[in-house]
Amino acid sequence: MLRRAEFWGGLFWLGVGVFVTWQGWLLELGTLHEPGSGFVFFWLGLFMSALSLSITVAGARGEGPLLADLWRGARWRNVVMVIAALIVFGVLFQKLGFVLCSLALLLFLMTFVDPVAPRLSIPISLAASVGVWYVLEKVLLVQLPKGSWLEDVPYLSWLAG
Amino acid sequence: MDVISGLAQGFAVAFDPVNLLYCFIGVFIGTLVGVLPGIGPISAMSLLLPVTLSGSPESGIIMMAGIYYGSMYGGSTTAVLVNIPGEAASVVTCIDGHEMAKRGRAGPALGISALGSFVAGTFAIVALMLVAPMLAQVAVAFGPPEYFSLMVLGLTILSFLTQGSMAKALLMAAVGVVVGLIGLDQINAMPRLTFDRLELVDGIGLVPVVMGLFGVAEILANIEQQIRRDIVQSRIGSLWPSREDLKASAGPVGRGTLLGFLLGVLPGGGAVIASFASYAMEKKLSRTPERFGKGAIEGVAGPEAANNAAAGGAFIPLMTLGIPPNVIMALLLGAFVIHGLQPGPLMMSQNPKVFWGIVASMYVGNIMLLVLNMPLIGMWVQVLKAPYRILFPLILMFCIVGVFASGNAVFDVFVMIGTGLLGYLMRKFGYEAAPLVLAFVLGPMLENNLRKSLILSQGSFEIFVVRPISIACLAIAVFLLIAPLLPALRKKREKVALDVTE
């Protein structure tokens, strides 16, 4: 039972369903004459709970693939690295600005996730990050983060505008 | 305004040099994303949604529509030459199209898919032009109960037609409605599920959700596998099909066009389902079904026509009822709303320039696509040779830029990362993203119409049963919900799902 993907998937959504039902209850159900803000949440939460319970029960009965089978032979480390890189990107985006962040992201992905020769990865990363910055900032006039940390750094302050 | 004068006004809009340029950019990008595996029309349209803000509404929407039908054309190139569908609607084209290519007939396979797509696309535009005004007149009579029931029907059809478990698809639709309702209550302005975060008061944006569930999740799913591409190395040869090829393809193109158009109009239907249905129909009608899977040109012509006709047909419910029948139309609805337009029965009378401009631009776009696809096949083949290890970091960067530009908020980037991880896990655990996104868009309308109906009827659910359109929609929805429980129908649904997987 504990090794089945269906069981864990169903359990996760059951938790979400119960949470939505509870939130709907807190938001006020209103009456049928005048449904309140939580009316749809409450009933949808119950609907979700019922569906996910049926999936959980099916998993508990041994239906569906094993959890381990979902990642058998997969290069899951790549997925973890990309997610981690994106989170770091999100955290540093405002502080380092678009150009440095995207350059670092591209170089990281092309060096560690699915390696590309440096003679390709470096010029492509440079051209892409500076090129996209130029098109968005100068041509389309889209405001991108300039990097609050760069404002006082010599030679890099041009990036911060 | 009659059809002829409307169309004349539409062509005046479509032939405006700026709109011609937008149309060209749209079909070009559409073909490009159709050709490239790993990025589809959904990601491309969400990416470019903010860019459309700089132009007029008709220019932006002409470009977005061009991306959609352009990708239908482009997807076939990858399917034939690499055996990888450039986008989901071209999965079926891989079967016989790639077989034809391996036997040295890549040219006719690409040629017939471009010609079939052109014929079907043109038919769909003519039908859109004729059917939409009639349907818009009927739609004026729609009230909250009809809208609510129609949306329930759309979500049920989509859940019914998804590949795997219907319970999972319905669950995803429910999740989509919940996520779509986050933010201020439309009726009494009460914040809901905002957790005191200012960023959530206006709700979660469509672009980060779509980019996460489709763009980032697709990349995560691809990078955990070793992608191998067998590009056909032999000469592609003449693209013009022989007289025998044209004779064999005429029937499948005609049938695929009609079937695709009807399935495209249906809420919850779309290009993917249309192409599979057309392939199954051609195989059943053929006197030599054993040729299918071994390079039968009918197996390319029918589905390619069907997916293009469906792409055109899908505009009808959006333009006349304001209800998007699939995820791509949901994005287009987002584009209309961003520009302050509300598609629906009054669109033709209130914004004739936009409606007829889009219709006319589709004629122009179809011709552009034929011109793009026939002589530029060689260029698309070169694009296909770009390794995925270089493409995916760039696509990821464009996703981030697109999401940030849509709302100018880093919070949206985190929403994209979160929904990307969720989308990847959903794929792993067999949950589909399409019902979630469609329900996300329909959620606020669904709730609004349900609550309005109940207020109108003073709390009685009878209002949904006494109105003919409403009861008809709900009856079909209920039938589809109980259908998987009936053994004969369950077998049929599982067979469709199996065909899709194969």
XYZ file of C-alpha atoms in Angstrom:
663
model
C 0.000 0.000 0.000
C 2.684 2.526 1.023
C 4.672 1.824 -2.129
C 1.857 2.744 -4.536
C 1.961 6.082 -6.363
C -1.855 6.232 -6.489
C -2.048 6.057 -2.715
C 0.300 8.973 -2.120
C -1.092 11.056 -4.987
C -4.645 10.535 -3.709
C -3.608 11.315 -0.140
C -2.027 14.598 -1.182
C -5.165 15.753 -2.990
C -7.326 14.513 -0.113
C -5.399 16.881 2.138
C -5.968 19.707 -0.350
C -9.677 18.850 -0.604
C -10.152 18.868 3.177
C -8.295 22.190 3.411
C -10.494 23.767 0.717
C -13.649 22.506 2.448
C -12.488 23.988 5.750
C -11.620 27.311 4.126
C -15.034 27.387 2.444
C -16.680 26.822 5.828
C -14.648 29.666 7.369
C -15.491 32.012 4.494
C -19.229 31.727 5.158
C -21.515 29.467 3.150
C -24.498 31.814 2.990
C -27.867 30.374 2.026
C -29.222 28.899 -1.190
C -31.124 32.166 -1.713
C -27.898 34.102 -1.379
C -24.783 31.930 -1.550
C -21.807 33.314 0.385
C -18.124 33.628 -0.525
C -17.325 30.139 0.713
C -20.286 28.355 -0.915
C -18.460 27.104 -4.032
C -15.220 26.420 -2.117
C -17.042 24.278 0.430
C -18.873 22.097 -2.083
C -15.890 21.856 -4.404
C -13.724 20.853 -1.446
C -16.120 18.043 -0.617
C -16.174 16.962 -4.279
C -12.355 16.964 -4.368
C -12.176 15.019 -1.113
C -14.566 12.366 -2.426
C -12.656 11.938 -5.696
C -9.241 11.832 -4.024
C -10.525 9.399 -1.410
C -11.552 7.022 -4.207
C -8.061 7.358 -5.747
C -6.392 6.761 -2.354
C -8.516 3.679 -1.736
C -7.658 2.337 -5.208
C -3.957 2.851 -4.387
C -4.365 1.141 -1.026
C -5.872 -1.842 -2.836
C -2.673 -2.133 -4.865
C -3.817 -0.434 -8.105
C -1.453 1.656 -10.232
C 2.342 1.757 -10.541
C 4.854 1.614 -7.706
C 6.247 4.925 -6.509
C 9.812 3.823 -7.299
C 8.827 2.880 -10.876
C 7.980 6.485 -11.682
C 11.655 7.467 -11.458
C 13.285 4.233 -12.598
C 15.980 5.037 -15.153
C 15.173 8.746 -15.051
C 17.878 11.392 -14.653
C 16.057 12.898 -11.660
C 19.147 14.810 -10.494
C 18.705 17.066 -13.534
C 15.197 17.933 -12.375
C 16.419 18.751 -8.851
C 19.244 20.917 -10.226
C 16.914 22.871 -12.532
C 14.363 23.504 -9.768
C 17.130 24.591 -7.370
C 18.636 26.869 -10.018
C 15.245 28.466 -10.691
C 14.635 29.104 -6.988
C 18.072 30.700 -6.593
C 17.329 32.745 -9.728
C 14.028 33.938 -8.215
C 15.696 34.920 -4.943
C 18.546 36.847 -6.604
C 16.577 38.289 -9.548
C 15.856 41.703 -7.936
C 19.260 41.890 -6.236
C 21.562 40.988 -9.121
C 19.363 42.097 -11.988
C 18.317 40.354 -15.174
C 21.616 40.221 -17.075
C 23.794 38.654 -14.382
C 21.090 36.300 -13.150
C 20.167 34.971 -16.586
C 23.831 34.671 -17.573
C 24.536 32.630 -14.435
C 21.422 30.506 -14.974
C 22.278 29.714 -18.594
C 25.903 28.901 -17.783
C 24.856 26.671 -14.882
C 22.305 24.762 -16.968
C 24.708 24.322 -19.893
C 27.601 23.295 -17.634
C 26.080 21.056 -14.970
C 22.645 19.855 -16.071
C 23.204 18.782 -19.662
C 26.815 19.797 -20.430
C 27.680 21.743 -23.556
C 31.276 22.565 -24.588
C 32.399 25.928 -23.066
C 33.238 27.249 -26.543
C 29.496 27.098 -27.197
C 27.945 27.627 -23.771
C 29.819 30.881 -22.963
C 29.048 32.813 -26.180
C 25.461 31.508 -26.328
C 24.795 32.482 -22.700
C 26.345 35.904 -23.161
C 24.566 36.627 -26.420
C 21.194 35.385 -25.116
C 21.203 37.278 -21.826
C 22.530 40.563 -23.214
C 20.453 40.230 -26.410
C 17.175 39.569 -24.571
C 17.939 42.407 -22.124
C 18.566 44.787 -25.032
C 15.407 43.823 -26.938
C 13.176 44.023 -23.869
C 14.651 47.121 -22.238
C 15.555 49.190 -25.252
C 13.165 48.052 -27.987
C 10.016 46.858 -26.201
C 10.566 49.167 -23.186
C 9.816 46.376 -20.696
C 11.250 47.162 -17.250
C 13.491 44.330 -16.035
C 15.096 44.186 -12.557
C 18.345 46.133 -12.671
C 19.983 44.759 -9.548
C 19.857 46.603 -6.237
C 23.244 45.156 -5.195
C 24.969 46.498 -8.292
C 24.191 50.166 -7.854
C 27.467 50.923 -6.029
C 29.714 48.332 -7.663
C 32.349 49.894 -9.947
C 32.223 48.720 -13.606
C 28.837 46.995 -13.013
C 26.705 49.981 -12.084
C 25.754 50.480 -15.792
C 23.693 47.312 -15.490
C 21.706 48.880 -12.673
C 20.872 51.838 -14.917
C -24.049 44.128 -40.606
C -24.107 41.314 -43.166
C -21.321 38.866 -43.787
C -20.017 40.486 -46.976
C -19.707 44.008 -45.573
C -18.270 42.578 -42.353
C -15.675 40.660 -44.279
C -14.820 43.733 -46.367
C -14.208 45.661 -43.165
C -12.204 42.699 -41.860
C -9.935 42.639 -44.904
C -9.329 46.359 -44.522
C -8.078 45.590 -40.993
C -6.116 42.484 -42.021
C -4.340 44.260 -44.907
C -3.209 47.116 -42.697
C 0.619 46.882 -42.923
C 1.032 46.644 -39.133
C -1.540 43.864 -38.871
C 0.040 42.042 -41.820
C 3.351 42.167 -39.961
C 1.746 40.890 -36.729
C 0.029 38.118 -38.679
C 3.318 37.122 -40.298
C 5.154 37.158 -36.936
C 2.346 35.041 -35.453
C 2.326 32.348 -38.130
C 6.121 32.320 -38.283
C 6.510 31.874 -34.510
C 3.631 29.388 -34.587
C 5.384 27.296 -37.232
C 8.656 27.556 -35.318
C 7.173 26.369 -32.010
C 5.231 23.721 -33.894
C 8.500 22.487 -35.382
C 10.442 22.570 -32.106
C 9.610 19.753 -29.711
C 9.528 20.899 -26.093
C 7.760 24.193 -26.680
C 4.200 24.309 -27.928
C 1.637 26.956 -28.838
C 0.450 27.249 -25.227
C 3.890 28.264 -23.940
C 4.541 30.522 -26.923
C 1.210 32.304 -26.589
C 1.634 32.864 -22.852
C 5.148 34.099 -23.492
C 4.008 36.645 -26.062
C 0.825 37.743 -24.300
C 2.563 40.744 -22.666
C 4.138 41.760 -25.990
C 0.672 42.228 -27.536
C -0.031 45.024 -25.059
C 2.091 47.447 -27.028
C -0.162 47.267 -30.124
C -3.861 47.601 -30.883
C -6.226 44.819 -29.688
C -6.776 43.480 -33.206
C -3.013 43.351 -33.928
C -2.272 41.438 -30.729
C -5.089 38.958 -31.173
C -4.273 38.447 -34.866
C -0.735 37.490 -33.795
C -1.925 35.149 -31.025
C -4.376 33.421 -33.369
C -1.586 33.089 -35.946
C 0.620 31.308 -33.410
C -2.173 28.804 -32.763
C -2.989 27.783 -36.296
C 0.653 28.193 -37.348
C 1.729 25.613 -34.785
C -0.752 23.123 -36.245
C 1.084 23.427 -39.581
C 4.575 23.325 -38.057
C 3.932 20.323 -35.837
C 3.632 18.049 -38.843
C 7.190 18.799 -40.036
C 8.745 17.399 -36.858
C 6.334 14.485 -36.840
C 7.242 13.463 -40.390
C 10.993 14.065 -40.281
C 11.924 13.218 -36.684
C 9.052 11.044 -35.471
C 8.547 13.465 -32.556
C 5.315 15.459 -32.546
C 6.175 19.177 -32.501
C 2.903 19.670 -30.647
C 0.261 17.292 -29.291
C -2.103 17.415 -32.282
C 0.617 15.979 -34.532
C 1.087 12.753 -32.567
C -0.945 10.812 -35.129
C 1.000 12.260 -38.054
C 4.127 10.525 -36.705
C 2.634 7.089 -37.380
C 2.331 7.172 -41.168
C 4.146 10.422 -41.885
C 7.474 9.196 -40.513
C 7.009 5.818 -42.177
C 6.552 7.624 -45.500
C 9.726 9.624 -44.802
C 11.714 6.466 -44.056
C 10.600 5.092 -47.424
C 11.897 8.202 -49.204
C 8.483 9.911 -49.449
C 9.037 12.730 -46.939
C 8.241 15.316 -49.646
C 4.718 14.106 -50.455
C 4.010 13.555 -46.724
C 4.945 17.167 -45.934
C 3.231 18.419 -49.077
C -0.080 16.696 -48.386
C -0.046 17.797 -44.777
C 0.443 21.430 -45.852
C -2.255 21.165 -48.556
C -4.703 19.319 -46.274
C -4.097 21.876 -43.541
C -4.708 24.717 -45.997
C -7.995 23.252 -47.284
C -9.245 22.488 -43.760
C -8.100 25.824 -42.365
C -9.878 27.698 -45.160
C -13.073 25.675 -44.682
C -13.015 26.384 -40.950
C -12.712 30.123 -41.547
C -15.628 30.136 -44.014
C -17.721 28.127 -41.543
C -16.702 30.424 -38.670
C -17.769 33.383 -40.760
C -21.177 31.875 -41.555
C -21.987 30.067 -38.293
C -20.755 32.643 -35.773
C -23.328 35.370 -36.584
C -26.191 32.843 -36.358
C -24.942 31.385 -33.083
C -24.387 34.857 -31.653
C -28.085 35.634 -32.234
C -29.080 32.494 -30.322
C -26.524 33.204 -27.596
C -28.157 36.538 -26.731
C -30.923 34.478 -25.120
C -28.421 32.740 -22.814
C -28.793 33.562 -19.143
C -26.710 32.570 -16.099
C -28.188 29.030 -15.903
C -27.365 28.295 -19.565
C -23.822 29.623 -19.196
C -23.272 27.624 -16.019
C -24.552 24.377 -17.572
C -22.547 24.908 -20.762
C -19.351 25.387 -18.769
C -20.085 22.274 -16.700
C -20.583 20.395 -19.974
C -17.281 21.699 -21.385
C -15.310 20.629 -18.332
C -17.035 17.231 -18.285
C -16.304 16.585 -21.971
C -12.660 17.508 -21.470
C -12.423 15.198 -18.443
C -14.195 12.420 -20.359
C -11.808 12.667 -23.290
C -8.572 12.767 -21.305
C -6.303 9.782 -21.600
C -6.288 8.366 -18.108
C -8.604 8.169 -15.118
C -11.726 10.301 -15.322
C -11.729 10.727 -11.535
C -8.281 12.325 -11.760
C -9.378 14.605 -14.615
C -12.455 15.765 -12.687
C -10.305 16.291 -9.619
C -7.976 18.484 -11.669
C -10.947 20.467 -12.996
C -12.090 21.064 -9.390
C -8.557 22.144 -8.399
C -8.526 24.514 -11.387
C -11.778 26.175 -10.287
C -10.438 26.598 -6.733
C -7.168 28.159 -7.933
C -9.105 30.378 -10.355
C -11.255 31.698 -7.478
C -8.311 32.795 -5.329
C -8.495 36.555 -4.775
C -11.371 38.950 -4.193
C -14.936 37.639 -4.345
C -16.531 39.232 -7.444
C -19.825 39.797 -5.637
C -18.881 41.098 -2.169
C -15.132 41.789 -2.576
C -14.141 39.468 0.273
C -10.550 38.145 -0.036
C -10.474 34.364 -0.456
C -7.471 32.058 0.087
C -5.144 35.047 -0.089
C -3.344 34.245 3.220
C -2.874 37.999 3.761
C -0.557 38.219 0.752
C -1.079 41.374 -1.265
C 0.094 39.580 -4.436
C -2.861 37.182 -4.213
C -5.604 39.785 -3.854
C -5.977 40.117 -7.640
C -5.810 36.358 -8.032
C -3.153 34.174 -9.616
C -2.161 35.150 -13.159
C -2.966 32.904 -16.107
C 0.481 33.283 -17.688
C 2.569 31.954 -14.746
C 0.175 29.046 -14.243
C 0.201 28.063 -17.914
C 3.953 28.557 -18.295
C 4.579 26.451 -15.222
C 2.198 23.610 -16.014
C 3.083 23.392 -19.696
C 6.437 25.128 -20.280
C 8.528 24.326 -17.185
C 6.900 20.920 -16.573
C 7.603 19.910 -20.196
C 11.275 20.873 -19.787
C 11.590 18.966 -16.496
C 10.010 15.904 -18.081
C 12.353 16.131 -21.082
C 15.633 16.664 -19.228
C 15.222 13.567 -17.132
C 15.260 11.523 -20.337
C 17.906 11.173 -22.988
C 16.274 12.743 -26.052
C 17.259 11.022 -29.261
C 16.213 12.357 -32.636
C 16.323 10.366 -35.839
C 16.178 13.091 -38.439
C 15.507 11.667 -41.882
C 18.821 12.058 -43.676
C 17.717 11.246 -47.232
C 16.682 13.990 -49.650
C 13.180 15.266 -49.005
C 12.473 15.490 -52.731
C 9.517 17.131 -54.423
C 6.870 18.338 -52.018
C 4.073 18.214 -54.537
C 2.115 14.953 -54.116
C 1.518 12.783 -57.199
C -1.891 12.517 -58.842
C -2.471 9.161 -57.074
C -1.545 10.716 -53.745
C -3.979 13.584 -54.302
C -6.739 11.168 -55.335
C -6.169 8.986 -52.270
C -6.095 12.020 -49.974
C -9.163 13.892 -51.238
C -11.662 11.829 -49.218
C -9.661 11.828 -45.967
C -9.101 15.599 -46.218
C -12.843 16.219 -46.753
C -13.926 13.914 -43.946
C -11.162 15.101 -41.608
C -12.173 18.709 -42.240
C -15.832 18.140 -41.342
C -15.075 15.951 -38.339
C -12.350 18.266 -37.062
C -14.540 21.319 -37.379
C -17.397 19.707 -35.434
C -15.065 18.474 -32.686
C -13.359 21.851 -32.521
C -16.659 23.641 -31.923
C -17.571 21.271 -29.093
C -16.547 22.566 -25.669
C -13.801 20.343 -24.315
C -12.913 19.057 -27.774
C -9.981 20.264 -29.812
C -7.285 19.568 -32.341
C -5.735 16.580 -30.543
C -8.967 14.637 -30.265
C -9.926 15.562 -33.829
C -6.703 14.157 -35.287
C -7.084 10.857 -33.418
C -10.744 10.531 -34.388
C -9.920 11.196 -38.031
C -7.141 8.587 -38.072
C -9.443 5.993 -36.493
C -12.179 6.821 -39.016
C -9.872 6.591 -42.047
C -8.493 3.272 -40.872
C -12.010 1.929 -40.405
C -13.205 3.172 -43.813
C -10.148 1.958 -45.728
C -10.345 -1.131 -47.921
C -6.721 -1.808 -46.990
C -6.433 -0.930 -43.298
C -3.244 -3.010 -43.056
C -1.379 -0.200 -44.895
C -1.980 2.141 -41.949
C 1.125 2.427 -39.803
C 3.287 1.516 -42.802
C 3.203 4.835 -44.646
C -0.404 5.312 -45.853
C -0.850 8.878 -47.104
C -4.494 8.842 -45.933
C -3.152 8.518 -42.366
C -1.382 11.863 -42.809
C -3.966 13.746 -44.885
C -7.028 13.071 -42.673
C -5.559 13.919 -39.237
C -3.688 16.975 -40.522
C -6.895 18.346 -42.054
C -8.823 17.477 -38.885
C -6.481 19.256 -36.485
C -6.469 22.432 -38.582
C -10.244 22.454 -38.990
C -10.598 21.961 -35.229
C -8.250 24.876 -34.598
C -10.552 27.100 -36.672
C -13.765 25.656 -35.222
C -12.592 26.337 -31.669
C -12.946 30.076 -32.297
C -16.756 29.760 -32.562
C -17.663 29.136 -28.888
C -15.112 31.739 -27.820
C -16.285 34.452 -30.201
C -20.029 33.841 -29.863
C -20.504 32.650 -26.289
C -17.342 33.939 -24.657
C -16.556 30.408 -23.497
C -13.156 28.975 -24.397
C -13.502 25.324 -25.489
C -9.859 24.452 -24.782
C -6.728 25.732 -23.060
C -5.443 27.654 -26.065
C -8.726 29.469 -26.492
C -8.603 30.193 -22.757
C -5.312 31.993 -23.365
C -6.852 33.879 -26.250
C -9.699 34.883 -23.944
C -7.002 36.206 -21.600
C -5.635 38.280 -24.486
C -9.088 39.717 -25.227
C -9.622 40.612 -21.565
C -6.190 42.249 -21.267
C -7.198 44.504 -24.156
C -10.504 45.359 -22.472
C -12.645 43.264 -24.827
C -15.193 40.657 -23.799
C -15.852 37.975 -26.423
C -19.477 36.863 -26.530
C -22.747 37.356 -28.388
C -22.358 41.130 -28.495
C -18.806 41.106 -29.804
C -19.818 41.213 -33.464
C -22.060 44.230 -33.004
C -19.888 46.096 -30.478
C -16.450 45.329 -31.898
C -16.992 44.380 -35.550
C -13.521 45.592 -36.469
C -11.871 43.119 -34.111
C -14.129 40.165 -34.966
C -14.011 40.520 -38.743
C -10.377 41.598 -38.658
C -9.446 38.321 -36.966
C -11.551 36.274 -39.403
C -10.016 37.994 -42.429
C -6.497 37.724 -41.018
C -6.986 33.971 -40.778
C -7.466 33.818 -44.560
C -4.287 35.833 -45.025
C -2.443 33.767 -42.401
C -3.428 30.506 -44.073
C -1.943 31.649 -47.357
C 1.194 32.843 -45.555
C 1.504 29.420 -43.949
C 1.270 27.619 -47.252
C 3.987 29.876 -48.613
C 6.099 29.419 -45.464
C 5.737 25.680 -45.247
C 6.315 24.603 -48.810
C 9.629 26.338 -49.622
C 11.034 26.700 -46.107
C 11.028 23.026 -45.128
C 14.834 22.953 -45.465
C 15.179 25.787 -42.969
C 12.903 24.059 -40.454
C 15.019 20.907 -40.794
C 18.094 22.958 -39.840
C 16.206 24.350 -36.814
C 15.420 20.790 -35.783
C 19.117 19.963 -35.681
C 19.692 22.361 -32.749
C 20.449 20.150 -29.722
C 17.952 20.165 -26.871
C 20.737 20.773 -24.328
C 21.159 24.243 -25.876
C 17.463 24.837 -26.492
C 16.082 24.059 -23.044
C 18.096 26.687 -21.076
C 17.030 29.302 -23.616
C 13.375 28.227 -23.462
C 13.566 28.373 -19.669
C 14.988 31.888 -19.794
C 12.216 32.983 -22.196
C 9.641 31.476 -19.809
C 11.021 33.559 -16.934
C 11.128 36.711 -19.040
C 7.584 36.144 -20.332
C 6.181 35.554 -16.874
C 7.979 38.526 -15.339
C 6.930 40.828 -18.167
C 3.273 39.769 -17.843
C 2.905 41.164 -14.329
C 6.207 42.866 -13.528
C 6.442 40.798 -10.330
C 9.007 38.297 -9.073
C 6.130 36.613 -7.244
C 4.841 35.418 -10.632
C 8.218 33.784 -11.311
C 7.826 31.809 -8.088
C 4.262 30.872 -9.068
C 5.684 29.566 -12.357
C 8.370 27.536 -10.552
C 5.771 26.111 -8.144
C 3.276 25.195 -10.860
C 6.146 23.825 -12.967
C 7.112 21.404 -10.219
C 3.447 20.582 -9.644
C 2.939 19.971 -13.384
C 5.977 17.685 -13.517
C 4.694 15.643 -10.558
C 1.207 15.574 -12.067
C 2.636 14.014 -15.233
C 4.471 11.446 -13.134
C 1.368 10.525 -11.151
C -0.948 10.525 -14.167
C -2.887 13.748 -13.607
C -3.543 15.915 -16.679
C -2.994 19.665 -16.685
C -5.508 20.602 -19.417
C -8.697 20.294 -17.270
C -6.980 22.287 -14.521
C -6.105 25.209 -16.795
C -9.481 25.320 -18.552
C -11.257 25.201 -15.192
C -8.896 27.873 -13.862
C -10.113 30.233 -16.586
C -13.765 29.202 -16.396
C -13.826 29.095 -12.555
C -14.783 32.725 -11.868
C -17.438 32.686 -14.644
C -18.756 29.348 -13.394
C -19.129 30.569 -9.813
C -20.602 33.884 -10.865
C -23.259 32.243 -13.040
C -24.086 29.628 -10.403
C -24.589 32.238 -7.692
C -26.548 34.545 -10.008
C -28.798 31.631 -11.042
C -29.502 30.743 -7.422
C -30.250 34.359 -6.545
C -32.596 34.598 -9.588
C -34.430 31.416 -8.648
C -34.517 32.282 -4.938
C -32.455 29.273 -4.049
C -34.142 26.704 -6.276
C -32.044 24.368 -8.434
C -35.101 23.975 -10.666
C -33.851 26.895 -12.748
C -31.232 24.577 -14.307
C -33.839 21.974 -15.227
C -36.704 24.045 -16.605
C -34.645 25.798 -19.275
C -34.184 23.607 -22.391
C -30.558 24.533 -23.246
C -29.485 24.194 -19.635
C -31.143 20.820 -19.092
C -29.761 19.497 -22.404
C -26.189 20.444 -21.402
C -26.554 19.006 -17.929
C -28.135 15.789 -19.239
C -25.183 15.211 -21.580
C -22.759 16.013 -18.749
C -24.458 13.530 -16.422
C -24.437 10.892 -19.162
C -20.698 11.407 -19.668
C -20.098 11.226 -15.926
C -21.847 7.884 -15.559
C -20.620 6.528 -18.903
C -17.337 5.138 -17.503
C -19.410 3.029 -15.112
C -21.179 1.269 -18.008
C -19.009 -1.669 -19.176
C -19.529 -1.218 -22.943
C -18.815 2.507 -22.865
C -15.890 2.036 -20.492
C -14.271 -0.317 -22.996
C -14.759 2.201 -25.786
C -13.236 5.033 -23.722
C -10.287 2.851 -22.714
C -9.749 1.956 -26.383
C -9.621 5.636 -27.315
C -7.139 6.225 -24.486
C -5.061 3.260 -25.656
C -5.026 4.533 -29.246
C -3.837 7.885 -27.945
C -1.054 6.281 -25.907
C 0.066 4.062 -28.761
